Tab-separated table of C-alpha atoms and ligand atoms in Angstrom:
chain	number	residue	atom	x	y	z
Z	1	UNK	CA	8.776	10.553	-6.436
Z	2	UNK	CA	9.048	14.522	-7.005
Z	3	UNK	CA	9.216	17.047	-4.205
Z	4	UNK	CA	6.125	18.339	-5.592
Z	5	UNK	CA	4.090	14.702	-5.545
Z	6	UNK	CA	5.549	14.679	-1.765
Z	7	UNK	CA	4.243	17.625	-0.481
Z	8	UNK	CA	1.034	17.637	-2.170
Z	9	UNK	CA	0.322	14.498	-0.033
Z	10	UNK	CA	0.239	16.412	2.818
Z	11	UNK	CA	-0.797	19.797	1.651
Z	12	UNK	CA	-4.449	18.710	3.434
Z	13	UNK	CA	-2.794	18.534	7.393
Z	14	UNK	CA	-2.834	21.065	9.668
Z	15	UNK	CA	-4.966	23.718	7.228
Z	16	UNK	CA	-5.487	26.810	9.566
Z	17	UNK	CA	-8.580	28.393	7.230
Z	18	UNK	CA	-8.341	30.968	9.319
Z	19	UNK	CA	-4.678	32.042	7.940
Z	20	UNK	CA	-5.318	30.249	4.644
Z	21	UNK	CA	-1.862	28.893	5.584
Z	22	UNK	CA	-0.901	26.130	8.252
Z	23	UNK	CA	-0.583	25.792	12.316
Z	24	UNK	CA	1.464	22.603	13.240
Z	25	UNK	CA	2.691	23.314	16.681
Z	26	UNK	CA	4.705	19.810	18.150
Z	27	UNK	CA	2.689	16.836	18.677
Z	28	UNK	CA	-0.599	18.123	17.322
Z	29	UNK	CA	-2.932	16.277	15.485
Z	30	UNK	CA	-1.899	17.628	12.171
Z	31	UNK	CA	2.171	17.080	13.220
Z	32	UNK	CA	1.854	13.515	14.314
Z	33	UNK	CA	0.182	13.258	11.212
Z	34	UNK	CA	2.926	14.767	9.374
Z	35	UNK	CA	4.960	12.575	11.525
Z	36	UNK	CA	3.224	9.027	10.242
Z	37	UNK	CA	3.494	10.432	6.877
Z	38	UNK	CA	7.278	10.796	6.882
Z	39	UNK	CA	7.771	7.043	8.131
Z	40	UNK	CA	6.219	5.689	6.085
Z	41	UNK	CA	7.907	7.025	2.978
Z	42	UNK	CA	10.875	6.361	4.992
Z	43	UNK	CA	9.501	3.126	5.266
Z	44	UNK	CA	8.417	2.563	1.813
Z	45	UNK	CA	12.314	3.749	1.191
Z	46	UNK	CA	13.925	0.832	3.247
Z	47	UNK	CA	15.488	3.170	5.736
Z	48	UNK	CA	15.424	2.145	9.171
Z	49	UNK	CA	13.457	4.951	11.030
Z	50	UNK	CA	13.802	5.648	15.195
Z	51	UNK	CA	12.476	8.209	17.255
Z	52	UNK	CA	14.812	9.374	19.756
Z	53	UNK	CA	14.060	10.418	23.467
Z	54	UNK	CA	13.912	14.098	22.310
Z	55	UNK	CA	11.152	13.342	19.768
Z	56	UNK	CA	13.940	13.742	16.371
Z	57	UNK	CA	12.492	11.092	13.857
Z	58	UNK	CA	16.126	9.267	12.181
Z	59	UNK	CA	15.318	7.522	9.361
Z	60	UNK	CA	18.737	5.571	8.213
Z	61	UNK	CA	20.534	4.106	5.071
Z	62	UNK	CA	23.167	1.799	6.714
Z	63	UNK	CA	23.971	1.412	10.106
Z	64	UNK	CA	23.702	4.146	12.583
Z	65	UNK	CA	27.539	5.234	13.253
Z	66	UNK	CA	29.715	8.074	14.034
Z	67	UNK	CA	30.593	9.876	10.744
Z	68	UNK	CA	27.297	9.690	9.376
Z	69	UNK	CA	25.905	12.146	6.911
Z	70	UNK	CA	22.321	13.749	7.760
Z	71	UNK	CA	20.157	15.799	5.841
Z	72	UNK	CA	16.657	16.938	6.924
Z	73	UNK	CA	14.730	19.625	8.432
Z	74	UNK	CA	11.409	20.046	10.432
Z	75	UNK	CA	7.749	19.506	9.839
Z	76	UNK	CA	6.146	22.045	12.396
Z	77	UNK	CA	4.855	25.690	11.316
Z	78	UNK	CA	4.029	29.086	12.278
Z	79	UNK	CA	1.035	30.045	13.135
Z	80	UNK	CA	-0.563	30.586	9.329
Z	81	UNK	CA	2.786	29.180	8.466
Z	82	UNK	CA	3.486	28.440	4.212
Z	83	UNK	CA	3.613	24.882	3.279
Z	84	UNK	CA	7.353	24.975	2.296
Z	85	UNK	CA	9.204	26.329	5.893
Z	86	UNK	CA	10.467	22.721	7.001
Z	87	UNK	CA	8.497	20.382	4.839
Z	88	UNK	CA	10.507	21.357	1.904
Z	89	UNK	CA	13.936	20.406	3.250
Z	90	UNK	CA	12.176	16.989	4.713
Z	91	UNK	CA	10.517	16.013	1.262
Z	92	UNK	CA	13.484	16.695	-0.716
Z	93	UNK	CA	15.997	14.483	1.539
Z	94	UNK	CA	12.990	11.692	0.557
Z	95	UNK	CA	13.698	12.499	-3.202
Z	96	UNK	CA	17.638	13.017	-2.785
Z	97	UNK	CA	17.409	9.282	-1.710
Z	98	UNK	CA	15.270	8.292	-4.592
Z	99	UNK	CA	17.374	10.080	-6.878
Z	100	UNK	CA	20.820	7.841	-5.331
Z	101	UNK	CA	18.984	4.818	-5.244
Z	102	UNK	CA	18.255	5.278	-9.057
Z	103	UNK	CA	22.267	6.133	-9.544
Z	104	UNK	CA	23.114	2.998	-7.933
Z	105	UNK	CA	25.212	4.646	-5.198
Z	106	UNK	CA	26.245	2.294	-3.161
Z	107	UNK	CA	27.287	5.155	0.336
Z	108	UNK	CA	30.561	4.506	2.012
Z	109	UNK	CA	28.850	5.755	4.956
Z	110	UNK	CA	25.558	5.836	6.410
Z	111	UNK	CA	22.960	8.469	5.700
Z	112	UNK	CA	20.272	9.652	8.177
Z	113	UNK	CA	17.140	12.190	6.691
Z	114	UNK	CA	16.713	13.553	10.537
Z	115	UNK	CA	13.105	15.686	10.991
Z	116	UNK	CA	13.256	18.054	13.861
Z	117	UNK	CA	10.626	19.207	16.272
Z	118	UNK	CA	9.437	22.438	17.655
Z	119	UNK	CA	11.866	24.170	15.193
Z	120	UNK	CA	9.577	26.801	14.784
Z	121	UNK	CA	9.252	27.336	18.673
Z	122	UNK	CA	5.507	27.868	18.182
Z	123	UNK	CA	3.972	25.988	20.806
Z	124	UNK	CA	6.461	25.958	23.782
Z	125	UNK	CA	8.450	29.443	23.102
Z	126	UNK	CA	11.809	28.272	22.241
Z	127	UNK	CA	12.944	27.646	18.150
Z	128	UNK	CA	14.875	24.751	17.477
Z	129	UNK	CA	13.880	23.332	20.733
Z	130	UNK	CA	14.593	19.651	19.217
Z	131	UNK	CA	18.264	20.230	18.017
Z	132	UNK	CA	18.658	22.259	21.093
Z	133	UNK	CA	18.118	19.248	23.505
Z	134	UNK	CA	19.900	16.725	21.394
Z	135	UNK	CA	23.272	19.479	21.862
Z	136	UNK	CA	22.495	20.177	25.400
Z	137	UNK	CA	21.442	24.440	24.524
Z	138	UNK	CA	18.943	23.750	26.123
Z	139	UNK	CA	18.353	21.587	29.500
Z	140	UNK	CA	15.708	18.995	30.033
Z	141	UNK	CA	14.845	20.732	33.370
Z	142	UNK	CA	13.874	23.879	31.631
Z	143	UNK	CA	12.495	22.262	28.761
Z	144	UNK	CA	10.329	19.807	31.180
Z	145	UNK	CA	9.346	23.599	32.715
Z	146	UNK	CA	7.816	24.962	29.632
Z	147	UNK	CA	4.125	25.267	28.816
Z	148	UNK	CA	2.298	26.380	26.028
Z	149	UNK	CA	-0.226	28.887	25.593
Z	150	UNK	CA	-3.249	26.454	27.017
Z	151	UNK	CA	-1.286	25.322	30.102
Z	152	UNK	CA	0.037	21.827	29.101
Z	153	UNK	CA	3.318	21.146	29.976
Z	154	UNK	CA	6.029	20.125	27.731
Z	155	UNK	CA	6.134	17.000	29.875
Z	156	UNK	CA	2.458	16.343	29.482
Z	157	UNK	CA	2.621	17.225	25.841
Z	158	UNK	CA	5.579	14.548	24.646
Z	159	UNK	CA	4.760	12.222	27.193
Z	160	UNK	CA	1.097	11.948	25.341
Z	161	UNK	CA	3.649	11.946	21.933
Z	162	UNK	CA	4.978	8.833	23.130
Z	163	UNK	CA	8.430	9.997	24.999
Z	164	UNK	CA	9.648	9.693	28.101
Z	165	UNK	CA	9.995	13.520	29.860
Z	166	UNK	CA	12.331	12.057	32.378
Z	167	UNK	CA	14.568	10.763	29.277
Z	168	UNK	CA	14.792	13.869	27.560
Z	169	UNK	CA	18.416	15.646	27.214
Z	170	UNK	CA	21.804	15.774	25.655
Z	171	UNK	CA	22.168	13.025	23.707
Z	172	UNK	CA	25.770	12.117	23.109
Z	173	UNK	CA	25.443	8.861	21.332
Z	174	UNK	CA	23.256	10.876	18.825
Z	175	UNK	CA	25.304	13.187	18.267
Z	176	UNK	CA	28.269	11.386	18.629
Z	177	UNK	CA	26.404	9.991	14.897
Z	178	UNK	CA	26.186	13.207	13.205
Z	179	UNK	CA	29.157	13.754	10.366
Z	180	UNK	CA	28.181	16.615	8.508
Z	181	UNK	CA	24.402	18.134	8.367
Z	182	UNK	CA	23.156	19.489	5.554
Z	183	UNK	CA	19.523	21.207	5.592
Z	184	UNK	CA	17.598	21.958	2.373
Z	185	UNK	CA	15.199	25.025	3.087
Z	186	UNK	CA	13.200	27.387	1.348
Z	187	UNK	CA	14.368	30.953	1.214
Z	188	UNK	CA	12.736	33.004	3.347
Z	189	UNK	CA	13.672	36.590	1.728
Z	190	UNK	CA	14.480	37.906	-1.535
Z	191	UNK	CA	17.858	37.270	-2.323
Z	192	UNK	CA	17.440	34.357	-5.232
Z	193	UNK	CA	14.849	36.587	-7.070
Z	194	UNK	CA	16.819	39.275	-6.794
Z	195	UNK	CA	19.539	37.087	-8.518
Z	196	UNK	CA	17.727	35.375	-10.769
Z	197	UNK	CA	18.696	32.204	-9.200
Z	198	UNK	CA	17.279	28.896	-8.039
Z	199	UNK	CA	19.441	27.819	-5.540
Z	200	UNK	CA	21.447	29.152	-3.229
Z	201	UNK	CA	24.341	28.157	-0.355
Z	202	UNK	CA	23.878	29.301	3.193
Z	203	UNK	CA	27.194	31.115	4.751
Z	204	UNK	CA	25.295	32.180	8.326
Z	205	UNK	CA	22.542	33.018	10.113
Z	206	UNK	CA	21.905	35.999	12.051
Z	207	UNK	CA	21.934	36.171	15.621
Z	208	UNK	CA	18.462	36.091	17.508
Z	209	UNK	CA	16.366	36.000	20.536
Z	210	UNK	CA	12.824	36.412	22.016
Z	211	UNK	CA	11.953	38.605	24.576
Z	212	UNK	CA	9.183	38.618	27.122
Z	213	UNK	CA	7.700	42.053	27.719
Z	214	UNK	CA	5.325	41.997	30.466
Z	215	UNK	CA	3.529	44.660	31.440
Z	216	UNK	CA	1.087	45.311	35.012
Z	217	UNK	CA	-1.226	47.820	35.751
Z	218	UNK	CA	-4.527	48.237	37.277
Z	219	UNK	CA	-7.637	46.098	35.958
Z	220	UNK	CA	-10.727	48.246	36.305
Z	221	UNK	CA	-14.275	48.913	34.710
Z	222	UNK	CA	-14.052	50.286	30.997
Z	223	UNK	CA	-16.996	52.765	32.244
Z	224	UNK	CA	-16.852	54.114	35.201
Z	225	UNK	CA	-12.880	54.578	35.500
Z	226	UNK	CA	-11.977	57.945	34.466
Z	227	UNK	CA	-9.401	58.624	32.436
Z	228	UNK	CA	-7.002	60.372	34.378
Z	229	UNK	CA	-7.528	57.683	37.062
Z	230	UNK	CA	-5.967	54.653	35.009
Z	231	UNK	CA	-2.610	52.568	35.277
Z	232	UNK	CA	-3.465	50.680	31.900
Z	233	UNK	CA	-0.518	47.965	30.400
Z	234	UNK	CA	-2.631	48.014	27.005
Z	235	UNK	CA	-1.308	51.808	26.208
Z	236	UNK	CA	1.836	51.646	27.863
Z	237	UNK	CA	2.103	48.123	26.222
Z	238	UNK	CA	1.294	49.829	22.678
Z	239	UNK	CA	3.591	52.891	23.468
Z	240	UNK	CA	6.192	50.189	24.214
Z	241	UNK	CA	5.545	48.575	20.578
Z	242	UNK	CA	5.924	51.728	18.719
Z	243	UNK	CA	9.584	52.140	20.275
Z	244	UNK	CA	10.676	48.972	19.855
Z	245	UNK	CA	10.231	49.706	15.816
Z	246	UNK	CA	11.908	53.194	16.258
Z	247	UNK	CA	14.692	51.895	17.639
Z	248	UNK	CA	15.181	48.841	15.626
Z	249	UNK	CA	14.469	51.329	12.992
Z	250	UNK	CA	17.676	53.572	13.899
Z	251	UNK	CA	20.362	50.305	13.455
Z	252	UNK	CA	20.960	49.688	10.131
Z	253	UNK	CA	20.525	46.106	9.328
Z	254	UNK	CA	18.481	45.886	12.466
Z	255	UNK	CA	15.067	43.787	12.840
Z	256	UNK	CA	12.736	43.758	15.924
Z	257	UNK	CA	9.257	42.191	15.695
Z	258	UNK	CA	5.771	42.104	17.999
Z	259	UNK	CA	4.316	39.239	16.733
Z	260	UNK	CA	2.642	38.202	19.848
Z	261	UNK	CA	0.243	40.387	21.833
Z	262	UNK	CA	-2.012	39.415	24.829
Z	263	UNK	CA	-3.764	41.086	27.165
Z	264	UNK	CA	-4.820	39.416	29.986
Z	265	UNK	CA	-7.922	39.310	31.372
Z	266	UNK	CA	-8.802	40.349	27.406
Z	267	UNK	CA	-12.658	41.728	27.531
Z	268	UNK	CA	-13.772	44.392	25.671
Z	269	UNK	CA	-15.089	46.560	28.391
Z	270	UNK	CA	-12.359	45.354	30.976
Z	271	UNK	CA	-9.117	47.818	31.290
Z	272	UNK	CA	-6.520	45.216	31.104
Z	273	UNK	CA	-4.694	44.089	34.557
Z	274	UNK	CA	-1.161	42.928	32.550
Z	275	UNK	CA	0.065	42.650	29.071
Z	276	UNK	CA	2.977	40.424	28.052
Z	277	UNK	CA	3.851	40.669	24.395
Z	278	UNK	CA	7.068	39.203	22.770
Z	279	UNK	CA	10.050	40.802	21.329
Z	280	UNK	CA	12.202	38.919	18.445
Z	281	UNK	CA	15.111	40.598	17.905
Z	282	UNK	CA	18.015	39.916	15.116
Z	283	UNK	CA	21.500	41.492	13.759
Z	284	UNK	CA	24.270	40.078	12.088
Z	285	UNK	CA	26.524	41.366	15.241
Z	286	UNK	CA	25.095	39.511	18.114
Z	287	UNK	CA	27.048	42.718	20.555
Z	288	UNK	CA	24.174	45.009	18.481
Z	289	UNK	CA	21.130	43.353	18.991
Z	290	UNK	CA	22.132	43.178	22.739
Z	291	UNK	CA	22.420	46.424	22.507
Z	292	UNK	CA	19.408	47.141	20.905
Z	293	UNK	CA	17.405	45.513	23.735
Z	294	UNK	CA	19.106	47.490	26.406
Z	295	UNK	CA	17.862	50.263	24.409
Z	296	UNK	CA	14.390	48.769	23.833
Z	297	UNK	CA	14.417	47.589	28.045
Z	298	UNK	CA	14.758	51.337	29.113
Z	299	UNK	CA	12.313	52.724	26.915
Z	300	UNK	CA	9.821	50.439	28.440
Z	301	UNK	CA	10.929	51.060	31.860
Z	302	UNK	CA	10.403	54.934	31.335
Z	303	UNK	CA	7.023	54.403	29.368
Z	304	UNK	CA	6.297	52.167	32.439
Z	305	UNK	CA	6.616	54.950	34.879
Z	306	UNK	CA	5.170	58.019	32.526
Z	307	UNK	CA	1.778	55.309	32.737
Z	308	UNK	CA	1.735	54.157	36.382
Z	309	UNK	CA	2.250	50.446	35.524
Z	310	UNK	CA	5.315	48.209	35.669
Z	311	UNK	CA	7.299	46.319	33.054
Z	312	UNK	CA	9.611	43.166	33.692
Z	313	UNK	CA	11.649	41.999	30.125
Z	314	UNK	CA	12.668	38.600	30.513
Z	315	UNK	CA	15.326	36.716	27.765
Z	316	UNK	CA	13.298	33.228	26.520
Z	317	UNK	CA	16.072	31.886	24.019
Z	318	UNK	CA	19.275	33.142	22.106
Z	319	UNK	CA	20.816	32.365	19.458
Z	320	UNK	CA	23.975	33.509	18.396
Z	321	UNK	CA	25.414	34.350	14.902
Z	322	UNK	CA	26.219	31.058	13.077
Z	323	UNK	CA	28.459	30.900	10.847
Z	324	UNK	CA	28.325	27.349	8.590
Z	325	UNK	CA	31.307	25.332	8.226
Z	326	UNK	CA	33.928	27.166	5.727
Z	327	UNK	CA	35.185	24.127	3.855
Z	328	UNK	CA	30.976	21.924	3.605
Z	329	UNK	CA	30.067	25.454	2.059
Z	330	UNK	CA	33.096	25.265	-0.084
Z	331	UNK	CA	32.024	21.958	-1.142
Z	332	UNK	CA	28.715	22.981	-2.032
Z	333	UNK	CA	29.598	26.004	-4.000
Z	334	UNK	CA	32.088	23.880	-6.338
Z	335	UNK	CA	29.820	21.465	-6.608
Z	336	UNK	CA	26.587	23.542	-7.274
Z	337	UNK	CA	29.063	26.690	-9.235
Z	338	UNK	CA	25.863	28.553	-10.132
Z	339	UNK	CA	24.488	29.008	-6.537
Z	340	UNK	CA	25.193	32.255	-4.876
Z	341	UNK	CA	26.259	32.163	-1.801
Z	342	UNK	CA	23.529	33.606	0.483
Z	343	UNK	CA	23.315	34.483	4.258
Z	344	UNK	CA	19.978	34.036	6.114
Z	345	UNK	CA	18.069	36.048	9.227
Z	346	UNK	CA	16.026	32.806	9.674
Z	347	UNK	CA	16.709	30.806	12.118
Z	348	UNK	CA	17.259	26.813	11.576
Z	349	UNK	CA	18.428	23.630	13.261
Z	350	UNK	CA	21.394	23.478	11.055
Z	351	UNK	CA	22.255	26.415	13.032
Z	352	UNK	CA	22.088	24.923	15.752
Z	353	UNK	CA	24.407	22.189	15.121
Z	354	UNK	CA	27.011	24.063	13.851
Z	355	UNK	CA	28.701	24.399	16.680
Z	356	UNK	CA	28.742	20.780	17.337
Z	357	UNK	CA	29.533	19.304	13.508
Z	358	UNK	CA	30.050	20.777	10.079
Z	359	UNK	CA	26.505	21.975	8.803
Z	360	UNK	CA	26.006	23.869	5.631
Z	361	UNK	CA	22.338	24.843	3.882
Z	362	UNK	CA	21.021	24.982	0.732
Z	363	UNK	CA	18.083	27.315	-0.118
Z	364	UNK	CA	15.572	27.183	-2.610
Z	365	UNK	CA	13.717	30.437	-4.517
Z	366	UNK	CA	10.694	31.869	-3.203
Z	367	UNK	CA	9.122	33.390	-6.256
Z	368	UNK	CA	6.682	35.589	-3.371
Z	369	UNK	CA	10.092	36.479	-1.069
Z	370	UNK	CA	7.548	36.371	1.439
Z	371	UNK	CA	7.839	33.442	4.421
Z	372	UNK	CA	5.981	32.333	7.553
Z	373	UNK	CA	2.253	32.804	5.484
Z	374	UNK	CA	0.653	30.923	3.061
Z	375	UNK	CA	2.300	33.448	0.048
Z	376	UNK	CA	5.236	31.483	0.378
Z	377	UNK	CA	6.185	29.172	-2.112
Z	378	UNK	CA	8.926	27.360	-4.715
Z	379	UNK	CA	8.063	26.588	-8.005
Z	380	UNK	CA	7.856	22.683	-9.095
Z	381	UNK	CA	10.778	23.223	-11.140
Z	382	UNK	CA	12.889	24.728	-8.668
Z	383	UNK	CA	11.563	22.242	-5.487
Z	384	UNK	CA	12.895	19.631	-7.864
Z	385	UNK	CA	16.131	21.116	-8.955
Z	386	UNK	CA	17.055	21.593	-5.553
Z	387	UNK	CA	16.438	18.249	-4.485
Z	388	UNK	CA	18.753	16.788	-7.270
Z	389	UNK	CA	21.227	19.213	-6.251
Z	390	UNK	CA	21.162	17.816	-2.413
Z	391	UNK	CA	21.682	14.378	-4.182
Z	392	UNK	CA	25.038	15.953	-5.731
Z	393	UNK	CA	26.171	16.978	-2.581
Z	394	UNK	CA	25.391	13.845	-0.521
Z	395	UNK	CA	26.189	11.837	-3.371
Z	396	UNK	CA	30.137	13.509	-2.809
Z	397	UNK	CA	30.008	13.019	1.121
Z	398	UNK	CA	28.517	9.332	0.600
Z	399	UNK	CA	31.564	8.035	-2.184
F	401	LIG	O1	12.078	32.179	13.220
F	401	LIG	C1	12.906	31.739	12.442
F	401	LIG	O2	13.850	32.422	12.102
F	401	LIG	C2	12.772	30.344	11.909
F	401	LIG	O3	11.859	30.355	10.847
F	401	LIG	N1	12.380	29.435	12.935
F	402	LIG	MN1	12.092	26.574	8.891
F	403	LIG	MN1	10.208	29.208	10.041
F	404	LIG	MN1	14.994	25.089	10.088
């Protein structure tokens, strides 16, 4: 069954109509959906399909073991996400072992298609928080801490997904399973239209982090506070905004981004009493983007003052430069001798767990170059030349 035939099945869950694009934060309707659809075409597959205590689906080809290979990706989205950031990589392991199956490969070793959750970080504030628990980056105290944006706790939330929040953690045995990793994604920039290429190989990611920028100042009446009398977070919040572009601006290579903005009490004739807003900062040198938020923490502590409010910037996840594993990309680029080899400021699980076993990525064109909306996309011909091209490579690591 083509990528394409996969991922029109679900092209229906989790429409935001709003965005014209997609919001599947963890263990929403729409991602437990998404959920039930991958097992059962892991099902339908014969794979053997588990959900582990930090809610990663495993759906295996042999026996789980140490040495495995895994492939896979994630199924949650942006807000007004595209329908390609995750699902892509997760329908195309489905094909890869469709395409096997009809080679007769008969794997040496066990093969797992693994879907992450929370990769995107959307609901609970941290990307990659699946692969991050399964490695131990992040703990199950501070994951069991988080909420999201209506108050639920991450307990409540994957308790009602059907996990245990006491259980959740490092898992050893897991990752104890976990050979190589190779994730299929679409790319999220330019680079394969620039090249005129369909698929690429992934050499790193850049280093990046989130920020909380909060802001307090005086909540008053919109009417009958005079101007000169206000301490209001909105305009030093705003001020705050503009520098964190200037500066970000002044680094070559550089990229800071507001994407999240909220004023709190939030009514139109209210002067605000706080602000937070969120800063995601990224640079191939991880010393630079610290750097560049030292610079970007004492501009808001001066814009603070100059406005009579205070600011408090608060780290909420890092992740340093990763660099894939030298001789998996090799592999990949003899195998696959027309891909470029391409390095990506997206961040992805496979990032994640390079540090902990050899991961390499595979990326697919984006005809729009545009990512995290609904532009984004991969032609048919492409979605399914890529997946053929993941069965080469775990085709080699199966033999
Ligand atoms: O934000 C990222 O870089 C990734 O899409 N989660
Ligand atoms: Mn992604
Ligand atoms: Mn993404
Ligand atoms: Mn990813």
């Amino acid at each position: 069954m083509s990528v394409t035939r996969l991922l029109a099945d679900i092209e229906q869950l989790g429409r935001d109509r709003r965005s014209g694009g997609y919001y599947r934060p963890v263990f929403s309707a729409a991602e437990l959906d998404l959920r039930s659809w991958f097992i059962a075409e892991a099902e339908r597959r014969g794979l053997d399909v588990t959900t582990d205590r930090n809610g990663i689906i495993w759906a295996w080809w042999g026996e789980p073991q140490a040495g495995s290979v895994v492939t896979g990706s994630h199924l949650d989205s942006v807000p007004g996400g595209g329908a390609f950031d995750g699902p892509l990589g997760v329908a195309a392991a489905l094909q890869a072992v469709d395409v096997l199956r009809e080679r007769g490969v008969q794997p040496r070793r066990s093969l797992a298609v693994a879907v992450f959750p929370e990769e995107e970080g959307s609901r609970f504030g941290i990307a990659c928080l699946g692969s991050r628990l399964l490695t131990g980056k992040l703990s199950a105290d501070r994951a069991r801490s988080l909420t999201d944006q209506d108050g639920n706790t991450l307990a409540d939330v994957f308790a009602a997904g059907g996990l245990d929040p006491n259980h959740l953690g490092r898992d050893d045995e897991a990752l104890g399973r976990i050979g190589r990793f190779v994730e299929l994604h679409i790319e999220q920039g330019r680079g394969l239209i620039d090249l005129g290429r369909p698929i690429a190989v992934g050499s790193s990611i850049l280093g990046h982090g989130r920020w909380r920028v909060s802001v307090q100042g005086q909540g008053n009446h919109a009417g009958t506070t005079a101007m000169s009398d206000r301490s209001d977070p909105v305009v030093a919040a705003a001020e705050m905004v503009g520098a964190v572009a200037d500066l970000a601006e002044q680094i070559d290579d550089a990229r800071a981004t507001v994407g999240r903005f909220e004023p709190f009490p939030g009514g139109t004739n209210v002067i605000a009493s706080e602000v937070s807003f969120w800063v995601d900062a990224r640079h191939p040198h991880d010393e630079t983007t610290r750097a560049l938020v030292t610079r970007i923490e004492e501009a808001c502590a001066r814009i603070a003052a100059a406005r009579g409010c205070t600011v408090a910037v608060t780290e909420e996840s890092w992740s340093p430069t990763a660099h894939f594993d030298a001789g998996l990309t090799r592999e990949l680029t003899e195998l696959l001798p027309d891909a470029p080899v391409l390095r990506t400021g997206a961040g992805h699980d496979a990032g994640i767990l390079a540090e902990f076993a050899p991961s390499a990525m595979l990326f697919t064109r984006n005809p729009s170059g545009i990512s995290h909306s609904p532009e984004e996309y991969a032609e048919d011909a492409d979605a399914d030349h890529s997946a053929v091209a993941l069965a080469d490579v775990l085709e080699g690591m199966l033999r």
